[in-house]
Amino acid sequence: MCEVWSAAEFFGHVPLTAVLWLLMMTESAGNCPRSCHCSDRGGMVVQCMSRSLDTIPSELPRDTAVLLLSSNSIKHIPREAFGELPHLKELDLSHNNIESVEVGAFHGVSEGLRMLDLSNNLLSSLPRDTFTHIHARVRLSHNPWHCGCALQEVLRELRLDPETVTEVSCHTSIQDKYVGQPVIHVLDSGVNFCTFHQKTTDVAMFVAMFCWFSMVTAYIVYYIRHNQEDARRHMEYLKSLPSTAHSSKDYESASSVF
């Protein structure tokens, strides 16, 4: 016959460490978002793939080690989006519609993160400090990247996943000849997009200054001509006055008398 224990008797026969472990497991399972599936595999794995999510789920288990958010409709990664997940090791955001990532989006997980997948999204550029302090292997393949100084500075700050590094290509570029080429090959050939950017900026400043100088010169010329025309009209007006000729004759008569 099976012996039935009360709750007090059960916890009295179970070691305290086991009780704490059970409570932690219950708490973690209870915090799992409804749209996700959570399982403990030597670290909490949270699967939220293909759930039509347009934002990152809230109230994720704090002990999440692996977060899988691929194949959803997420468009934007806000600042400190994963700041409550200090144990996060792997983050999969691939196959979404991500167009923008705020600076500090990975603040709080950057030190411990080992894999970050942003492939197959709609990213064309990223803020320079997006990946500050991140030591993870980062996947950026199959995005419509614009090859310019901003992208070059971002790539300088991170470690691209070697398996997909050649799949990070220029969708657009400040020079058309680089469109379609892997970014890593372009940069390895000695191309410096930031130099092009500086030259473009210098040319733009020169054009702006030239236009400004031309406008000032045109205004001065107009001002001088306008004043000359006003002076000419004034002289003609003075000459046309009858009193002017009469006064002149009186003055000549007076002068001859003296």
Short mmCIF file of C-alpha atoms in Angstrom, two decimals:
data_model
loop_
_atom_site.label_atom_id
_atom_site.label_comp_id
_atom_site.label_asym_id
_atom_site.label_seq_id
_atom_site.Cartn_x
_atom_site.Cartn_y
_atom_site.Cartn_z
CA MET A 1 0.00 0.00 0.00
CA CYS A 2 1.26 3.45 -0.94
CA GLU A 3 1.81 5.81 1.92
CA VAL A 4 0.33 9.28 1.45
CA TRP A 5 2.40 12.16 2.84
CA SER A 6 1.15 15.58 3.72
CA ALA A 7 3.00 18.58 2.32
CA ALA A 8 4.76 19.12 5.63
CA GLU A 9 5.85 15.46 5.79
CA PHE A 10 7.03 15.57 2.15
CA PHE A 11 9.22 18.64 2.61
CA GLY A 12 10.45 17.19 5.88
CA HIS A 13 11.88 14.19 4.05
CA VAL A 14 13.29 16.09 1.05
CA PRO A 15 16.69 17.83 1.34
CA LEU A 16 16.53 21.63 1.44
CA THR A 17 18.62 22.00 -1.72
CA ALA A 18 16.18 19.87 -3.67
CA VAL A 19 13.26 21.95 -2.41
CA LEU A 20 14.98 25.15 -3.51
CA TRP A 21 15.72 23.63 -6.92
CA LEU A 22 12.07 22.64 -7.34
CA LEU A 23 10.94 26.14 -6.37
CA MET A 24 13.36 27.71 -8.86
CA MET A 25 12.16 25.41 -11.62
CA THR A 26 8.55 26.24 -10.85
CA GLU A 27 9.27 29.95 -10.83
CA SER A 28 11.13 29.77 -14.16
CA ALA A 29 8.38 27.76 -15.80
CA GLY A 30 5.78 30.15 -14.46
CA ASN A 31 7.59 33.14 -16.02
CA CYS A 32 7.66 31.63 -19.50
CA PRO A 33 5.72 33.86 -21.95
CA ARG A 34 2.57 32.33 -23.38
CA SER A 35 3.90 32.61 -26.92
CA CYS A 36 7.08 30.71 -26.07
CA HIS A 37 8.17 27.30 -24.87
CA CYS A 38 10.68 27.09 -22.02
CA SER A 39 12.81 24.10 -21.09
CA ASP A 40 15.83 23.59 -18.86
CA ARG A 41 18.77 22.01 -20.68
CA GLY A 42 21.56 22.90 -18.33
CA GLY A 43 20.37 26.47 -18.75
CA MET A 44 16.94 27.86 -19.61
CA VAL A 45 16.15 27.62 -23.32
CA VAL A 46 13.30 29.86 -24.45
CA GLN A 47 11.90 29.04 -27.87
CA CYS A 48 9.70 31.72 -29.51
CA MET A 49 10.21 30.82 -33.15
CA SER A 50 7.55 31.38 -35.83
CA ARG A 51 5.02 32.91 -33.42
CA SER A 52 4.16 36.04 -35.48
CA LEU A 53 5.75 38.25 -32.82
CA ASP A 54 6.31 41.90 -33.71
CA THR A 55 8.06 42.77 -30.44
CA ILE A 56 10.37 40.98 -28.04
CA PRO A 57 8.32 39.11 -25.40
CA SER A 58 8.27 40.66 -21.96
CA GLU A 59 8.77 38.86 -18.64
CA LEU A 60 11.27 36.35 -19.98
CA PRO A 61 12.80 34.03 -17.36
CA ARG A 62 15.74 35.77 -15.74
CA ASP A 63 17.87 32.63 -16.04
CA THR A 64 17.41 32.43 -19.82
CA ALA A 65 20.60 31.16 -21.44
CA VAL A 66 19.33 30.65 -24.99
CA LEU A 67 16.65 32.86 -26.58
CA LEU A 68 15.34 31.85 -30.00
CA LEU A 69 13.26 34.54 -31.72
CA SER A 70 13.79 33.65 -35.37
CA SER A 71 11.12 33.71 -38.09
CA ASN A 72 8.93 36.41 -36.57
CA SER A 73 7.98 39.96 -37.59
CA ILE A 74 10.13 42.00 -35.21
CA LYS A 75 11.13 45.35 -36.76
CA HIS A 76 13.01 47.19 -34.03
CA ILE A 77 15.37 46.30 -31.17
CA PRO A 78 15.10 48.97 -28.44
CA ARG A 79 17.72 50.02 -25.92
CA GLU A 80 18.42 47.44 -23.18
CA ALA A 81 15.97 45.01 -24.78
CA PHE A 82 17.71 42.10 -23.03
CA GLY A 83 19.00 43.90 -19.94
CA GLU A 84 17.06 41.60 -17.60
CA LEU A 85 18.77 38.46 -18.93
CA PRO A 86 22.25 38.47 -17.34
CA HIS A 87 22.85 34.78 -18.15
CA LEU A 88 22.07 34.98 -21.86
CA LYS A 89 24.62 33.12 -23.99
CA GLU A 90 22.90 32.75 -27.35
CA LEU A 91 20.45 35.09 -29.07
CA ASP A 92 18.83 34.25 -32.41
CA LEU A 93 17.02 37.15 -34.12
CA SER A 94 17.36 35.86 -37.67
CA HIS A 95 14.62 35.86 -40.31
CA ASN A 96 12.72 38.84 -38.92
CA ASN A 97 11.98 42.30 -40.37
CA ILE A 98 14.50 44.17 -38.22
CA GLU A 99 15.27 47.59 -39.71
CA SER A 100 16.88 49.34 -36.76
CA VAL A 101 18.82 48.55 -33.59
CA GLU A 102 19.29 51.19 -30.92
CA VAL A 103 22.63 51.87 -29.28
CA GLY A 104 22.68 49.91 -26.03
CA ALA A 105 20.24 47.27 -27.29
CA PHE A 106 22.55 44.54 -25.97
CA HIS A 107 23.59 46.37 -22.83
CA GLY A 108 23.55 43.96 -19.89
CA VAL A 109 24.25 40.82 -21.93
CA SER A 110 27.24 41.94 -24.01
CA GLU A 111 29.90 40.43 -21.76
CA GLY A 112 28.41 36.94 -21.52
CA LEU A 113 26.90 36.64 -25.00
CA ARG A 114 28.59 34.04 -27.20
CA MET A 115 26.38 33.98 -30.31
CA LEU A 116 24.26 36.74 -31.85
CA ASP A 117 22.38 36.07 -35.08
CA LEU A 118 20.96 39.07 -36.98
CA SER A 119 21.03 37.46 -40.41
CA ASN A 120 18.19 37.61 -42.92
CA ASN A 121 16.71 40.92 -41.79
CA LEU A 122 16.26 44.39 -43.32
CA LEU A 123 19.29 46.11 -41.83
CA SER A 124 21.10 48.61 -44.04
CA SER A 125 23.11 50.35 -41.32
CA LEU A 126 23.76 50.28 -37.58
CA PRO A 127 24.89 52.87 -35.01
CA ARG A 128 28.65 52.84 -34.50
CA ASP A 129 28.47 51.69 -30.85
CA THR A 130 25.87 48.95 -31.36
CA PHE A 131 28.28 46.13 -30.50
CA THR A 132 30.43 47.82 -27.88
CA HIS A 133 31.92 45.26 -25.43
CA ILE A 134 30.36 42.33 -27.33
CA HIS A 135 32.68 39.33 -27.64
CA ALA A 136 30.16 37.06 -29.33
CA ARG A 137 30.35 35.72 -32.85
CA VAL A 138 27.92 37.89 -34.82
CA ARG A 139 26.03 36.89 -37.95
CA LEU A 140 25.03 39.77 -40.23
CA SER A 141 24.58 37.95 -43.52
CA HIS A 142 21.72 38.50 -45.97
CA ASN A 143 20.85 42.07 -45.02
CA PRO A 144 20.61 45.00 -47.50
CA TRP A 145 23.76 46.68 -46.20
CA HIS A 146 24.87 50.11 -47.41
CA CYS A 147 28.64 50.02 -47.71
CA GLY A 148 29.97 53.26 -46.30
CA CYS A 149 31.95 54.68 -43.43
CA ALA A 150 29.26 53.85 -40.83
CA LEU A 151 29.27 50.13 -41.68
CA GLN A 152 33.04 50.03 -41.79
CA GLU A 153 33.27 51.45 -38.27
CA VAL A 154 30.66 48.98 -36.99
CA LEU A 155 32.52 45.99 -38.44
CA ARG A 156 35.72 47.20 -36.85
CA GLU A 157 34.14 46.75 -33.40
CA LEU A 158 32.92 43.14 -33.69
CA ARG A 159 33.89 39.57 -34.50
CA LEU A 160 31.94 38.30 -37.49
CA ASP A 161 30.97 34.65 -37.62
CA PRO A 162 33.61 33.09 -39.93
CA GLU A 163 31.06 30.74 -41.51
CA THR A 164 28.91 33.60 -42.85
CA VAL A 165 31.40 36.46 -43.18
CA THR A 166 31.49 36.27 -46.99
CA GLU A 167 27.67 36.52 -47.08
CA VAL A 168 27.74 40.07 -45.73
CA SER A 169 27.51 41.94 -49.03
CA CYS A 170 27.07 45.49 -50.27
CA HIS A 171 23.47 45.98 -51.36
CA THR A 172 24.21 49.65 -52.01
CA SER A 173 27.46 51.57 -51.78
CA ILE A 174 28.92 55.06 -51.99
CA GLN A 175 30.62 53.69 -55.11
CA ASP A 176 28.53 51.52 -57.43
CA LYS A 177 31.42 49.21 -58.35
CA TYR A 178 31.29 47.62 -54.89
CA VAL A 179 27.59 46.67 -55.08
CA GLY A 180 27.14 42.91 -54.79
CA GLN A 181 30.62 42.30 -53.40
CA PRO A 182 31.30 40.83 -49.93
CA VAL A 183 32.16 43.66 -47.57
CA ILE A 184 35.12 41.79 -46.11
CA HIS A 185 36.71 41.42 -49.57
CA VAL A 186 36.25 45.12 -50.31
CA LEU A 187 37.84 46.16 -47.02
CA ASP A 188 40.65 43.61 -47.36
CA SER A 189 41.53 45.14 -50.74
CA GLY A 190 42.46 48.35 -48.95
CA VAL A 191 39.30 50.35 -49.61
CA ASN A 192 38.53 52.92 -46.93
CA PHE A 193 34.91 54.07 -47.09
CA CYS A 194 35.61 56.73 -44.48
CA THR A 195 38.10 58.40 -46.83
CA PHE A 196 35.42 58.55 -49.52
CA HIS A 197 33.04 59.97 -46.95
CA GLN A 198 35.55 62.69 -46.01
CA LYS A 199 36.13 63.58 -49.66
CA THR A 200 32.40 63.75 -50.29
CA THR A 201 31.98 65.97 -47.24
CA ASP A 202 34.81 68.26 -48.37
CA VAL A 203 33.31 68.60 -51.85
CA ALA A 204 29.89 69.36 -50.38
CA MET A 205 31.39 72.04 -48.12
CA PHE A 206 33.29 73.56 -51.06
CA VAL A 207 30.13 73.67 -53.18
CA ALA A 208 28.18 75.24 -50.30
CA MET A 209 30.86 77.87 -49.72
CA PHE A 210 31.08 78.62 -53.45
CA CYS A 211 27.30 79.10 -53.63
CA TRP A 212 27.39 81.36 -50.58
CA PHE A 213 30.24 83.43 -52.03
CA SER A 214 28.42 83.73 -55.36
CA MET A 215 25.27 84.92 -53.62
CA VAL A 216 27.20 87.54 -51.62
CA THR A 217 29.04 88.75 -54.74
CA ALA A 218 25.79 88.98 -56.71
CA TYR A 219 24.20 90.98 -53.89
CA ILE A 220 27.13 93.42 -53.73
CA VAL A 221 27.08 93.93 -57.50
CA TYR A 222 23.31 94.46 -57.40
CA TYR A 223 23.66 96.91 -54.50
CA ILE A 224 26.33 98.97 -56.28
CA ARG A 225 24.41 99.09 -59.55
CA HIS A 226 21.20 99.98 -57.73
CA ASN A 227 22.92 102.86 -55.91
CA GLN A 228 24.49 104.09 -59.15
CA GLU A 229 21.11 104.07 -60.85
CA ASP A 230 19.54 105.95 -57.94
CA ALA A 231 22.34 108.55 -58.07
CA ARG A 232 21.91 109.02 -61.83
CA ARG A 233 18.17 109.50 -61.49
CA HIS A 234 18.70 111.97 -58.66
CA MET A 235 21.10 114.05 -60.74
CA GLU A 236 18.71 114.07 -63.67
CA TYR A 237 15.94 115.17 -61.35
CA LEU A 238 18.04 118.03 -59.98
CA LYS A 239 18.94 119.18 -63.49
CA SER A 240 15.30 119.14 -64.50
CA LEU A 241 14.27 121.61 -61.77
CA PRO A 242 13.60 125.20 -63.16
CA SER A 243 14.88 126.89 -60.05
CA THR A 244 18.26 125.41 -60.61
CA ALA A 245 18.89 127.28 -63.91
CA HIS A 246 17.42 130.54 -62.56
CA SER A 247 19.56 130.46 -59.43
CA SER A 248 22.62 129.77 -61.52
CA LYS A 249 22.01 132.91 -63.72
CA ASP A 250 21.42 135.10 -60.63
CA TYR A 251 24.65 133.87 -59.14
CA GLU A 252 26.59 134.68 -62.34
CA SER A 253 25.08 138.21 -62.45
CA ALA A 254 25.99 138.84 -58.86
CA SER A 255 29.49 137.66 -59.43
CA SER A 256 30.02 140.05 -62.39
CA VAL A 257 28.91 143.03 -60.29
CA PHE A 258 31.48 142.37 -57.64
#
